[in-house]
């Protein structure tokens, strides 16, 4: 069983695992919001809720997984930091996943086939783009390009379907991690956020306190 | 939970230091810090995005290092404390997200605390002669310059004044830069000031005129001082005269120190509080400590300066404040608090 977190768009938290009776892989709990401004506020409540709905305590998890982006950095970091810390707290492995892969996996599972282009907002008049060529024998999406940045008006023409996503499901992140683990394909990605952009270097105006 | 001597892990990510501290009651067990200062050096100041990226990388290893240093395990912890603000929002959020998840994973309560009050809490660690209240606290760093009245650490803190423009540490950085010295400016200015005459140039003391006393008696302003130094240097250069670096550095530093100490002592005197506590990274400045000692002595004020490792931003001070809140029976924070870049000092613990 895995706790899965993705904050590359809104905040999504899930628990995935094998069904006790059938042994089938499924999402046991998923909760979240598409609010892109309150990741730090909501992350704790959602983790608490997902574990409660799944009816388990953290100690029963075999690991923690998180979407590493791409996504707006401030929010993205909240989910990764939380996932790192939870994994540390239960002394289980952390499994990084590319958030676009989770989007592609969800589309293929919903019935799409063939080439698929995943597009998400990268702010500053840019999109983050990845290209896929279906699922492989282990059921994992085959990423052939990206994720990379493209100006909003210059996204390469899709070879098949273009899918503009605004939500990443932590359930999908978790399912991917479980599939990859079962297939002996870990690690799927590096444990580093997919910023795709050098840091903005405007120095800080300093800390202020309201009077 | 052990409320008599709680074991608390504190997480601090409000600026460029990733700090993790562990305390048991008022005993310091670990104070581990990873700083991204070197990465900011080429920009001449703290870059929020660079700081936030560094926090995410450093936090896990810093927590592990602190546990090792303290010789305790995560399962031993009674609660987690974390800085909720004030500070850089994106940097704070890394600590807040991690602290909430850590507390949930261990099934222990979480205390979201105020960074500035944490600086005062640092003084309670490892001392046979604990902080007495009420006390005035002067907190000076690259990120803040604040004067507080602490009547009770866990329930009654008031902001008397703060900088209305640059923080004192920021003024050191900016003046260092215009004098061609590297970042961080504090130690560089100190080095440059050796042998200089602090009275050579009378630089302005911001917000100390009689007209400022009504609205800004305890507030600070350093941007005019920075401009005055720049103008003085430019005029010298324009006239083809050499710039006496040691005199400029010593005179600038004297102006900053004079304003800080004068206002802190005025607060003690006005409010009838015979205690002054110093905190924040700029306390590393030897001249500031020296002038504070001389003038508090003369005014009959008891001066307290925590060890330097507890003055700069650190996790131990956050753990210390969390521990005080636990020992005083305060309830933990809910899970819904956020990162508040302008958290007022009256909010010692965020509900
Ligand atoms: Zn500070």
Coordinates of C-alpha atoms and ligand atoms in Angstrom, one line a residue:
Chain A
X1 CA 0.0 0.0 0.0
X2 CA 1.3 3.4 -0.9
X3 CA 0.4 7.0 0.1
X4 CA 0.5 9.1 -3.1
X5 CA 0.7 12.9 -3.3
X6 CA 0.6 15.2 -6.2
X7 CA 0.7 19.0 -5.9
X8 CA 1.8 19.8 -9.5
X9 CA -1.5 21.5 -10.2
X10 CA -4.0 21.5 -7.2
X11 CA -3.5 19.1 -4.3
X12 CA -4.3 15.4 -4.6
X13 CA -3.7 12.7 -2.0
X14 CA -4.5 9.0 -2.4
X15 CA -3.9 5.6 -0.9
X16 CA -3.5 2.8 -3.4
X17 CA -3.0 -0.9 -2.8
X18 CA -4.1 -4.4 -3.6
X19 CA -7.7 -5.4 -2.7
X20 CA -7.6 -7.8 0.2
X21 CA -9.9 -10.3 -1.4
X22 CA -9.2 -10.1 -5.2
X23 CA -5.6 -9.0 -5.0
X24 CA -6.6 -6.4 -7.6
X25 CA -4.7 -3.1 -7.7
X26 CA -6.9 -0.2 -6.8
X27 CA -7.3 3.2 -5.4
X28 CA -8.5 2.8 -1.8
X29 CA -9.0 6.5 -1.1
X30 CA -8.5 9.8 -3.1
X31 CA -9.2 13.3 -2.0
X32 CA -8.1 16.7 -3.2
X33 CA -8.8 20.2 -4.6
X34 CA -8.0 22.0 -7.8
X35 CA -7.2 25.2 -5.8
X36 CA -3.7 26.1 -6.9
X37 CA -3.1 28.6 -4.1
X38 CA -3.4 26.7 -0.8
X39 CA -1.2 23.6 -1.0
X40 CA 0.5 24.2 2.4
X41 CA -2.9 24.7 4.1
X42 CA -4.7 21.7 2.8
X43 CA -1.9 19.0 2.5
X44 CA -2.2 17.8 6.1
X45 CA -6.0 17.5 6.1
X46 CA -6.0 15.6 2.9
X47 CA -3.3 13.1 4.1
X48 CA -5.3 12.6 7.3
X49 CA -8.5 12.1 5.3
X50 CA -7.1 9.7 2.7
X51 CA -5.6 7.5 5.4
X52 CA -8.9 7.6 7.4
X53 CA -11.0 6.7 4.3
X54 CA -8.6 3.8 3.5
X55 CA -8.9 2.8 7.1
X56 CA -5.2 2.4 7.7
X57 CA -2.5 4.0 9.8
X58 CA 0.8 5.3 8.2
X59 CA 2.7 2.3 9.6
X60 CA 0.9 -0.1 7.3
X61 CA 2.1 1.7 4.2
X62 CA 5.0 0.1 2.2
X63 CA 6.1 3.5 0.8
X64 CA 5.2 7.0 -0.2
X65 CA 5.1 8.3 -3.8
X66 CA 4.8 11.8 -5.2
X67 CA 4.4 13.5 -8.6
X68 CA 7.7 15.4 -9.2
X69 CA 6.0 17.8 -11.7
X70 CA 6.3 19.6 -13.9
X71 CA 4.2 22.2 -12.2
X72 CA 4.3 25.7 -10.6
X73 CA 7.2 25.4 -8.2
X74 CA 5.9 26.8 -4.9
X75 CA 3.0 24.3 -4.8
X76 CA 4.9 21.4 -6.3
X77 CA 7.5 21.6 -3.5
X78 CA 4.8 21.3 -0.8
X79 CA 3.7 17.8 -2.0
X80 CA 7.2 16.6 -2.5
X81 CA 8.4 17.9 0.9
X82 CA 5.4 16.3 2.6
X83 CA 5.9 12.9 0.8
X84 CA 9.6 12.9 1.7
X85 CA 8.8 13.7 5.3
X86 CA 6.1 11.0 5.6
X87 CA 8.4 8.4 4.1
X88 CA 11.1 9.4 6.6
X89 CA 8.5 9.2 9.4
X90 CA 7.5 5.7 8.6
X91 CA 11.0 4.7 7.5
X92 CA 9.8 3.4 4.1
X93 CA 11.0 4.2 0.6
X94 CA 10.0 7.3 -1.4
X95 CA 9.1 6.7 -5.0
X96 CA 9.3 9.7 -7.4
X97 CA 6.9 9.7 -10.4
X98 CA 6.7 12.2 -13.4
X99 CA 3.3 13.8 -13.0
X100 CA 2.7 13.9 -16.8
X101 CA 3.2 10.1 -16.8
X102 CA 0.2 9.8 -14.4
X103 CA -1.9 12.0 -16.7
X104 CA -1.0 9.9 -19.7
X105 CA -1.7 6.6 -17.8
X106 CA -5.1 7.9 -16.8
X107 CA -5.9 8.8 -20.5
X108 CA -4.9 5.4 -21.8
X109 CA -6.7 3.6 -19.1
X110 CA -9.8 5.6 -20.0
X111 CA -9.6 4.3 -23.6
X112 CA -7.3 6.6 -25.5
X113 CA -4.8 4.8 -27.8
X114 CA -1.8 5.8 -29.9
X115 CA 0.2 9.0 -29.7
X116 CA -0.8 11.3 -26.9
X117 CA 0.5 14.7 -26.1
X118 CA 0.1 15.9 -22.5
X119 CA 0.1 19.7 -21.9
X120 CA 0.0 21.5 -18.6
X121 CA 0.3 25.2 -17.6
X122 CA 3.9 26.3 -16.8
X123 CA 3.0 30.0 -16.2
X124 CA 4.9 32.8 -17.9
X125 CA 3.2 32.2 -21.2
X126 CA 4.6 28.7 -21.5
X127 CA 3.2 25.1 -21.4
X128 CA 5.0 22.0 -20.2
X129 CA 4.6 19.3 -22.8
X130 CA 5.3 15.5 -22.9
X131 CA 4.6 13.0 -25.7
X132 CA 3.6 9.4 -25.3
X133 CA 3.2 6.3 -27.5
X134 CA 0.8 4.1 -25.6
X135 CA 1.4 1.7 -22.7
X136 CA 4.2 -0.9 -22.7
X137 CA 3.9 -4.6 -21.7
X138 CA 4.0 -3.6 -18.0
X139 CA 1.1 -1.2 -18.4
X140 CA 3.4 1.8 -18.0
X141 CA 3.1 4.8 -20.4
X142 CA 5.9 5.1 -23.0
X143 CA 7.2 8.7 -22.9
X144 CA 9.0 9.6 -26.1
X145 CA 9.5 13.3 -25.5
X146 CA 9.6 15.7 -22.5
X147 CA 8.5 16.9 -20.2
X148 CA 9.8 20.2 -21.7
X149 CA 8.7 23.8 -22.0
X150 CA 7.1 25.3 -25.1
X151 CA 5.7 28.8 -25.7
X152 CA 1.9 28.7 -25.4
X153 CA 1.5 29.6 -29.1
X154 CA 4.3 27.3 -30.3
X155 CA 3.5 23.9 -28.9
X156 CA 4.7 21.2 -31.4
X157 CA 1.7 19.8 -33.3
X158 CA 0.4 16.6 -31.7
X159 CA 0.9 13.4 -33.7
X160 CA -2.3 12.1 -32.2
X161 CA -4.4 13.3 -29.3
X162 CA -3.5 16.5 -27.5
X163 CA -4.7 16.5 -23.9
X164 CA -4.6 19.7 -21.8
X165 CA -4.7 18.7 -18.2
X166 CA -5.5 20.9 -15.2
X167 CA -5.6 18.2 -12.6
X168 CA -3.2 15.3 -11.8
X169 CA -4.7 12.4 -9.8
X170 CA -2.6 11.2 -6.9
X171 CA -4.4 7.9 -7.4
X172 CA -2.9 7.6 -10.9
X173 CA 0.6 8.5 -9.5
X174 CA 0.2 5.8 -6.9
X175 CA -1.0 3.2 -9.4
X176 CA 2.0 3.9 -11.6
X177 CA 4.3 3.5 -8.7
X178 CA 2.7 0.2 -7.8
X179 CA 2.8 -1.1 -11.4
X180 CA 6.5 -0.1 -11.7
X181 CA 7.3 -1.8 -8.4
X182 CA 5.5 -5.0 -9.4
X183 CA 7.4 -5.0 -12.7
X184 CA 10.7 -4.4 -11.1
X185 CA 11.0 -1.1 -12.9
X186 CA 11.9 1.3 -10.1
X187 CA 13.1 3.9 -10.0
X188 CA 10.9 5.5 -12.7
X189 CA 12.2 9.0 -12.2
X190 CA 14.9 10.9 -10.3
X191 CA 14.1 12.2 -6.8
X192 CA 14.3 15.9 -8.0
X193 CA 11.5 18.3 -8.9
X194 CA 10.9 18.9 -12.6
X195 CA 11.4 22.6 -12.5
X196 CA 12.4 22.8 -16.2
X197 CA 13.5 26.4 -15.5
X198 CA 16.4 28.1 -13.8
X199 CA 15.4 30.0 -10.6
X200 CA 14.1 33.5 -10.9
X201 CA 16.8 35.6 -9.2
X202 CA 14.9 38.7 -8.1
X203 CA 16.4 39.2 -4.5
X204 CA 13.9 39.3 -1.7
X205 CA 12.5 42.5 -0.2
X206 CA 13.1 40.9 3.3
X207 CA 10.8 39.8 6.0
X208 CA 8.1 42.1 7.2
X209 CA 5.7 41.9 10.1
X210 CA 2.3 43.5 9.9
X211 CA 1.7 46.3 12.4
Chain B
X1 CA 2.4 13.2 25.7
X2 CA 5.2 14.1 28.2
X3 CA 4.2 17.7 29.2
X4 CA 6.9 18.0 31.9
X5 CA 9.9 17.5 29.6
X6 CA 8.6 17.1 26.1
X7 CA 10.9 15.9 23.3
X8 CA 10.3 18.3 20.4
X9 CA 11.7 18.5 16.9
X10 CA 11.6 22.0 15.4
X11 CA 11.8 22.9 11.7
X12 CA 12.8 26.3 10.5
X13 CA 12.8 27.3 6.8
X14 CA 11.8 31.0 6.8
X15 CA 14.8 32.3 5.0
X16 CA 18.1 30.8 3.7
X17 CA 18.9 28.4 6.6
X18 CA 17.3 25.0 6.7
X19 CA 17.3 24.5 10.5
X20 CA 16.3 21.4 12.4
X21 CA 16.6 21.4 16.2
X22 CA 15.7 18.9 18.9
X23 CA 15.1 19.9 22.5
X24 CA 13.9 18.0 25.6
X25 CA 12.2 20.5 27.8
X26 CA 14.7 23.3 27.9
X27 CA 17.7 21.1 27.1
X28 CA 19.2 21.4 23.7
X29 CA 20.0 18.1 22.1
X30 CA 20.6 19.1 18.5
X31 CA 20.9 22.2 16.4
X32 CA 21.6 21.2 12.8
X33 CA 21.7 23.8 10.0
X34 CA 22.1 23.6 6.2
X35 CA 22.6 27.0 4.7
X36 CA 22.1 28.0 1.1
X37 CA 24.0 31.3 1.7
X38 CA 26.8 30.5 -0.7
X39 CA 24.3 30.1 -3.5
X40 CA 22.9 33.6 -2.8
X41 CA 26.3 35.2 -2.7
X42 CA 26.5 36.0 -6.4
X43 CA 23.1 37.8 -6.3
X44 CA 24.1 39.9 -3.3
X45 CA 21.0 38.9 -1.3
X46 CA 18.7 36.0 -0.5
X47 CA 16.9 34.8 -3.6
X48 CA 13.6 33.3 -2.5
X49 CA 13.4 30.7 -5.3
X50 CA 17.0 29.6 -4.7
X51 CA 16.3 29.3 -1.0
X52 CA 13.1 27.3 -1.4
X53 CA 14.8 24.9 -3.8
X54 CA 17.6 24.4 -1.3
X55 CA 15.2 23.8 1.6
X56 CA 13.5 20.9 -0.3
X57 CA 16.9 19.3 -1.0
X58 CA 18.3 19.8 2.5
X59 CA 15.3 19.1 4.8
X60 CA 15.3 15.3 4.9
X61 CA 19.1 15.0 5.4
X62 CA 19.0 17.8 8.0
X63 CA 16.3 16.0 10.0
X64 CA 18.3 12.8 9.9
X65 CA 21.5 14.6 11.0
X66 CA 19.7 16.2 13.9
X67 CA 18.3 12.9 15.1
X68 CA 21.7 11.4 15.0
X69 CA 23.2 14.4 16.8
X70 CA 20.5 14.1 19.5
X71 CA 20.8 10.3 19.7
X72 CA 17.0 10.0 19.6
X73 CA 14.7 8.3 17.1
X74 CA 11.6 9.8 15.5
X75 CA 9.4 7.4 17.5
X76 CA 10.6 9.2 20.7
X77 CA 9.3 12.6 19.7
X78 CA 6.3 14.1 21.6
X79 CA 5.5 16.8 19.0
X80 CA 6.7 18.7 16.0
X81 CA 7.1 22.4 15.9
X82 CA 7.5 24.4 12.7
X83 CA 7.9 28.1 11.7
X84 CA 4.6 29.3 10.1
X85 CA 5.9 32.9 9.6
X86 CA 7.0 35.6 9.1
X87 CA 9.4 34.8 6.3
X88 CA 9.6 34.0 2.6
X89 CA 6.4 32.4 1.7
X90 CA 7.8 29.8 -0.7
X91 CA 10.5 28.9 1.7
X92 CA 8.1 28.6 4.7
X93 CA 5.8 26.3 2.7
X94 CA 8.5 23.6 2.3
X95 CA 8.9 23.4 6.1
X96 CA 5.1 23.6 6.7
X97 CA 4.3 20.8 4.2
X98 CA 7.1 18.6 5.6
X99 CA 6.2 19.2 9.2
X100 CA 2.6 18.4 8.8
X101 CA 3.4 15.1 7.0
X102 CA 6.0 14.2 9.6
X103 CA 3.6 14.8 12.5
X104 CA 0.9 12.7 10.8
X105 CA 3.3 9.9 10.0
X106 CA 4.4 9.7 13.6
X107 CA 0.9 10.5 15.0
X108 CA 2.1 13.3 17.2
X109 CA 0.7 16.9 17.5
X110 CA 2.1 19.8 15.6
X111 CA 2.8 23.4 16.8
X112 CA 2.9 26.1 14.2
X113 CA 4.9 28.9 15.7
X114 CA 6.1 32.5 15.1
X115 CA 9.7 32.8 13.9
X116 CA 10.4 36.1 15.8
X117 CA 9.1 34.8 19.1
X118 CA 11.3 31.7 18.4
X119 CA 14.3 34.0 18.5
X120 CA 13.4 34.9 22.0
X121 CA 12.7 31.3 23.0
X122 CA 16.3 30.4 22.0
X123 CA 17.4 32.1 25.2
X124 CA 15.6 29.5 27.4
X125 CA 17.8 26.7 26.2
X126 CA 20.6 25.2 28.4
X127 CA 20.7 28.0 31.0
X128 CA 20.8 27.9 34.7
X129 CA 19.5 31.4 34.8
X130 CA 16.3 31.4 32.7
X131 CA 14.9 34.4 30.8
X132 CA 12.9 36.7 33.0
X133 CA 9.9 38.6 31.8
X134 CA 8.9 41.2 30.9
X135 CA 11.8 41.8 28.6
X136 CA 12.4 43.9 25.6
X137 CA 13.9 41.9 22.6
X138 CA 15.9 43.4 19.8
X139 CA 15.9 41.0 16.8
X140 CA 18.3 41.9 14.0
X141 CA 19.0 39.9 10.9
X142 CA 19.2 40.1 7.1
X143 CA 15.5 39.5 7.0
X144 CA 14.1 41.4 10.0
X145 CA 14.8 44.3 12.4
X146 CA 12.2 44.2 15.2
X147 CA 11.8 45.4 18.7
X148 CA 9.4 43.3 20.9
X149 CA 8.0 43.6 24.3
X150 CA 7.7 40.1 25.7
X151 CA 5.5 40.0 28.8
X152 CA 5.1 36.2 28.6
X153 CA 6.8 34.1 25.9
X154 CA 3.8 31.8 25.2
X155 CA 0.9 34.2 25.6
X156 CA 1.8 37.9 25.5
X157 CA 4.2 39.4 23.0
X158 CA 3.8 42.8 21.5
X159 CA 5.6 44.4 18.5
X160 CA 6.9 47.8 19.6
X161 CA 8.5 48.6 16.2
X162 CA 10.3 47.3 13.2
X163 CA 12.1 48.5 10.1
X164 CA 10.0 50.4 7.7
X165 CA 12.3 49.7 4.7
X166 CA 15.5 47.6 4.8
X167 CA 16.4 45.2 7.5
X168 CA 19.7 46.0 9.3
X169 CA 21.5 43.0 7.8
X170 CA 20.2 44.0 4.4
X171 CA 21.8 47.4 4.9
X172 CA 25.1 45.8 5.7
X173 CA 24.8 43.7 2.5
X174 CA 23.9 46.7 0.3
X175 CA 26.6 49.0 1.7
X176 CA 29.2 46.2 1.4
X177 CA 28.2 45.9 -2.3
X178 CA 28.6 49.6 -3.0
X179 CA 32.0 49.4 -1.2
X180 CA 33.0 46.6 -3.5
X181 CA 32.9 44.0 -0.7
X182 CA 31.4 40.5 -1.1
X183 CA 28.2 39.0 0.4
X184 CA 27.2 38.6 3.2
X185 CA 28.1 42.2 4.2
X186 CA 28.2 42.0 8.0
X187 CA 31.5 40.3 8.5
X188 CA 33.0 42.1 5.5
X189 CA 32.1 45.5 6.8
X190 CA 33.5 44.5 10.2
X191 CA 36.8 43.5 8.6
X192 CA 37.0 46.7 6.5
X193 CA 36.2 48.8 9.6
X194 CA 39.3 47.6 11.5
X195 CA 41.4 50.7 12.3
X196 CA 38.7 53.0 11.0
X197 CA 37.4 56.0 13.0
X198 CA 33.7 55.5 13.7
X199 CA 33.3 59.2 14.2
X200 CA 35.0 60.2 10.9
X201 CA 31.8 60.7 9.1
X202 CA 28.5 61.5 10.7
X203 CA 26.0 59.4 8.7
X204 CA 22.3 59.9 9.4
X205 CA 20.4 58.0 12.1
X206 CA 17.0 57.1 10.6
X207 CA 13.8 57.9 12.5
X208 CA 15.6 59.5 15.4
X209 CA 14.5 63.1 14.9
X210 CA 12.1 64.7 17.4
X211 CA 9.5 64.7 14.6
X212 CA 9.7 60.9 14.2
X213 CA 9.1 60.3 17.9
X214 CA 5.3 60.2 17.7
X215 CA 4.7 57.8 14.9
X216 CA 8.1 55.9 14.7
X217 CA 9.6 56.0 18.2
X218 CA 10.6 52.3 18.0
X219 CA 10.7 51.8 14.2
X220 CA 13.9 51.6 12.2
X221 CA 14.8 52.9 8.7
X222 CA 18.1 52.1 7.0
X223 CA 17.5 53.0 3.4
X224 CA 18.4 56.6 3.9
X225 CA 21.6 55.6 5.6
X226 CA 22.5 53.4 2.6
X227 CA 21.8 56.3 0.2
X228 CA 23.9 58.6 2.3
X229 CA 26.9 56.3 2.2
X230 CA 26.5 55.9 -1.5
X231 CA 26.4 59.7 -2.0
X232 CA 29.4 60.3 0.2
X233 CA 31.5 57.7 -1.7
X234 CA 30.4 59.1 -5.1
X235 CA 31.3 62.7 -4.1
X236 CA 34.7 61.6 -3.0
X237 CA 35.3 59.7 -6.2
X238 CA 34.0 62.5 -8.3
X239 CA 36.4 64.9 -6.6
X240 CA 39.2 62.4 -7.4
X241 CA 39.9 61.9 -3.7
X242 CA 40.6 58.4 -2.2
X243 CA 37.8 56.8 -0.3
X244 CA 38.9 56.0 3.2
X245 CA 37.3 52.5 3.3
X246 CA 38.0 51.8 7.0
X247 CA 36.5 55.1 8.1
X248 CA 33.4 54.7 5.9
X249 CA 32.8 51.1 7.1
X250 CA 33.4 52.1 10.7
X251 CA 31.2 55.2 10.5
X252 CA 28.4 53.3 8.7
X253 CA 28.5 50.5 11.2
X254 CA 28.4 53.0 14.1
X255 CA 25.3 54.6 12.7
X256 CA 23.5 51.3 12.4
X257 CA 24.6 50.1 15.9
X258 CA 23.8 53.5 17.5
X259 CA 20.2 53.5 16.2
X260 CA 19.6 49.9 17.2
X261 CA 20.9 50.3 20.7
X262 CA 19.4 53.7 21.3
X263 CA 15.9 52.6 20.4
X264 CA 16.2 49.4 22.4
X265 CA 17.3 51.2 25.5
X266 CA 14.6 53.9 25.0
X267 CA 12.0 51.1 24.9
X268 CA 13.4 49.6 28.2
X269 CA 13.4 53.0 29.8
X270 CA 10.0 54.1 28.6
X271 CA 8.3 50.9 29.6
X272 CA 10.2 50.4 32.8
X273 CA 11.6 47.0 31.7
X274 CA 15.1 46.5 33.0
X275 CA 15.9 43.7 30.6
X276 CA 17.1 43.5 27.0
X277 CA 17.5 40.4 24.9
X278 CA 19.4 40.4 21.6
X279 CA 18.7 37.9 18.8
X280 CA 19.2 37.4 15.1
X281 CA 22.2 36.9 12.9
X282 CA 23.4 40.5 13.1
X283 CA 24.2 39.9 16.8
X284 CA 27.4 38.3 15.4
X285 CA 28.6 41.9 15.0
X286 CA 31.0 42.4 17.8
X287 CA 30.6 46.2 17.8
X288 CA 26.8 45.8 18.3
X289 CA 27.4 43.6 21.3
X290 CA 30.0 45.9 22.7
X291 CA 27.9 49.1 22.4
X292 CA 24.9 47.2 23.8
X293 CA 26.9 46.1 26.8
X294 CA 28.3 49.6 27.5
X295 CA 25.0 51.3 27.3
X296 CA 22.8 48.7 29.1
X297 CA 25.4 48.7 31.9
X298 CA 25.2 52.5 32.1
X299 CA 21.4 52.4 32.1
X300 CA 21.2 49.5 34.7
X301 CA 19.6 47.2 32.2
X302 CA 20.3 43.5 32.3
X303 CA 21.5 42.4 28.9
X304 CA 21.1 38.8 27.5
X305 CA 22.7 37.5 24.4
X306 CA 22.2 33.8 23.6
X307 CA 25.1 31.9 22.1
X308 CA 25.6 32.9 18.4
X309 CA 24.6 29.4 17.1
X310 CA 21.2 30.1 18.6
X311 CA 21.0 33.7 17.4
X312 CA 21.1 33.0 13.7
X313 CA 18.0 31.4 12.3
X314 CA 17.8 27.8 13.5
X315 CA 15.5 24.9 14.3
X316 CA 16.4 24.7 18.0
X317 CA 14.7 28.0 18.8
X318 CA 11.5 26.8 17.1
X319 CA 11.7 23.5 19.1
X320 CA 12.3 25.6 22.2
X321 CA 9.2 27.7 21.7
X322 CA 7.2 24.5 20.8
X323 CA 8.4 23.0 24.0
X324 CA 7.4 26.0 26.1
X325 CA 3.9 25.9 24.5
X326 CA 3.6 22.2 25.4
X327 CA 4.9 22.7 28.9
X328 CA 2.4 25.6 29.4
X329 CA -0.4 23.3 28.4
X330 CA -1.3 25.1 25.1
X331 CA -3.2 23.0 22.6
X332 CA -1.5 22.0 19.3
X333 CA -2.3 23.7 16.0
X334 CA -4.9 22.3 13.7
X335 CA -3.8 20.9 10.3
X336 CA -5.1 23.8 8.3
X337 CA -2.4 26.5 9.0
X338 CA -0.4 27.8 6.2
X339 CA 2.8 29.8 5.6
X340 CA 2.2 33.4 6.6
X341 CA 4.9 35.7 5.3
X342 CA 3.6 38.6 7.5
X343 CA 2.5 36.6 10.6
X344 CA 2.1 39.2 13.4
X345 CA 4.2 38.6 16.6
X346 CA 1.0 38.5 18.7
X347 CA 0.3 35.1 17.0
X348 CA 2.9 33.1 19.0
X349 CA 1.2 29.9 18.0
X350 CA -1.0 29.6 15.0
X351 CA -4.3 27.9 15.8
Ligands
LIG1 ZN1 15.3 35.3 12.1

